[in-house]
Amino acid sequence: MTYVIALPCVDLKDRACIDECPVDCIYEGERSLYIHPDECVDCGACEPVCPVEAIYYEDDLPAEWSDYYRANVDFFDEIGSPGGAAKVGAYSFDHPIIAALPPQNTDLA
Ligand code: F3S
Ligand code: F3S
């Protein structure tokens, strides 16, 4: 099981979640962040700090965002398991379903 980052993160990338993750398993793409499904230890620390409620335990993912489970998992198909996001930095690509989204309204107000 894993936590998943969904649509509200896209084009916003608040990054508050990164500071909470004890295993540094939240990786940055061009328009969104992604939680590594094998490196995540299901601690739940990231979920409450996201200001736009983009993070969900996989069983609690809203139905309209069910595709984001695969997006978070498949993002790592070619990356593998680096064992820490800080050392690899931001990737310059996204999962196809996120890359295909129109620009998102990132106004928090
Ligand atoms: Fe994104 Fe929320 Fe983290 S907007 S970067 S999931 S704090
Ligand atoms: Fe990391 Fe825990 Fe979230 S391991 S991705 S802070 S659930």
Short mmCIF file of C-alpha atoms in Angstrom, two decimals, residues 40-83:
data_model
loop_
_atom_site.label_atom_id
_atom_site.label_comp_id
_atom_site.label_asym_id
_atom_site.label_seq_id
_atom_site.Cartn_x
_atom_site.Cartn_y
_atom_site.Cartn_z
CA CYS A 40 6.72 4.92 0.95
CA VAL A 41 6.38 3.48 4.46
CA ASP A 42 2.73 4.57 4.85
CA CYS A 43 3.51 6.81 7.81
CA GLY A 44 0.88 9.37 6.81
CA ALA A 45 3.04 12.37 7.76
CA CYS A 46 2.75 14.03 4.36
CA GLU A 47 -1.02 13.92 4.01
CA PRO A 48 -2.11 16.62 6.50
CA VAL A 49 0.47 19.22 5.46
CA CYS A 50 -0.58 19.56 1.83
CA PRO A 51 -2.50 22.87 1.65
CA VAL A 52 -4.68 21.65 -1.22
CA GLU A 53 -5.35 18.11 0.05
CA ALA A 54 -3.66 16.44 -2.88
CA ILE A 55 -2.36 13.46 -0.87
CA TYR A 56 -4.44 10.37 -0.08
CA TYR A 57 -3.92 6.88 1.20
CA GLU A 58 -4.55 4.72 -1.83
CA ASP A 59 -7.75 3.22 -0.39
CA ASP A 60 -9.10 6.72 0.29
CA LEU A 61 -8.38 8.21 -3.14
CA PRO A 62 -11.51 9.96 -4.45
CA ALA A 63 -13.02 8.05 -7.36
CA GLU A 64 -12.54 10.91 -9.81
CA TRP A 65 -8.81 10.74 -9.15
CA SER A 66 -8.42 6.96 -9.26
CA ASP A 67 -6.08 7.30 -12.27
CA TYR A 68 -3.54 9.00 -10.05
CA TYR A 69 -2.72 5.73 -8.34
CA ARG A 70 -1.35 4.42 -11.65
CA ALA A 71 0.25 7.77 -12.40
CA ASN A 72 2.25 7.64 -9.16
CA VAL A 73 3.19 3.99 -9.69
CA ASP A 74 3.97 4.16 -13.42
CA PHE A 75 6.01 7.37 -13.09
CA PHE A 76 8.74 5.14 -11.67
CA ASP A 77 8.71 2.52 -14.44
CA GLU A 78 11.90 3.82 -15.98
CA ILE A 79 13.28 5.56 -12.90
CA GLY A 80 13.28 2.48 -10.69
CA SER A 81 13.90 2.95 -6.98
CA PRO A 82 16.54 5.65 -6.43
CA GLY A 83 16.26 5.40 -2.64
#
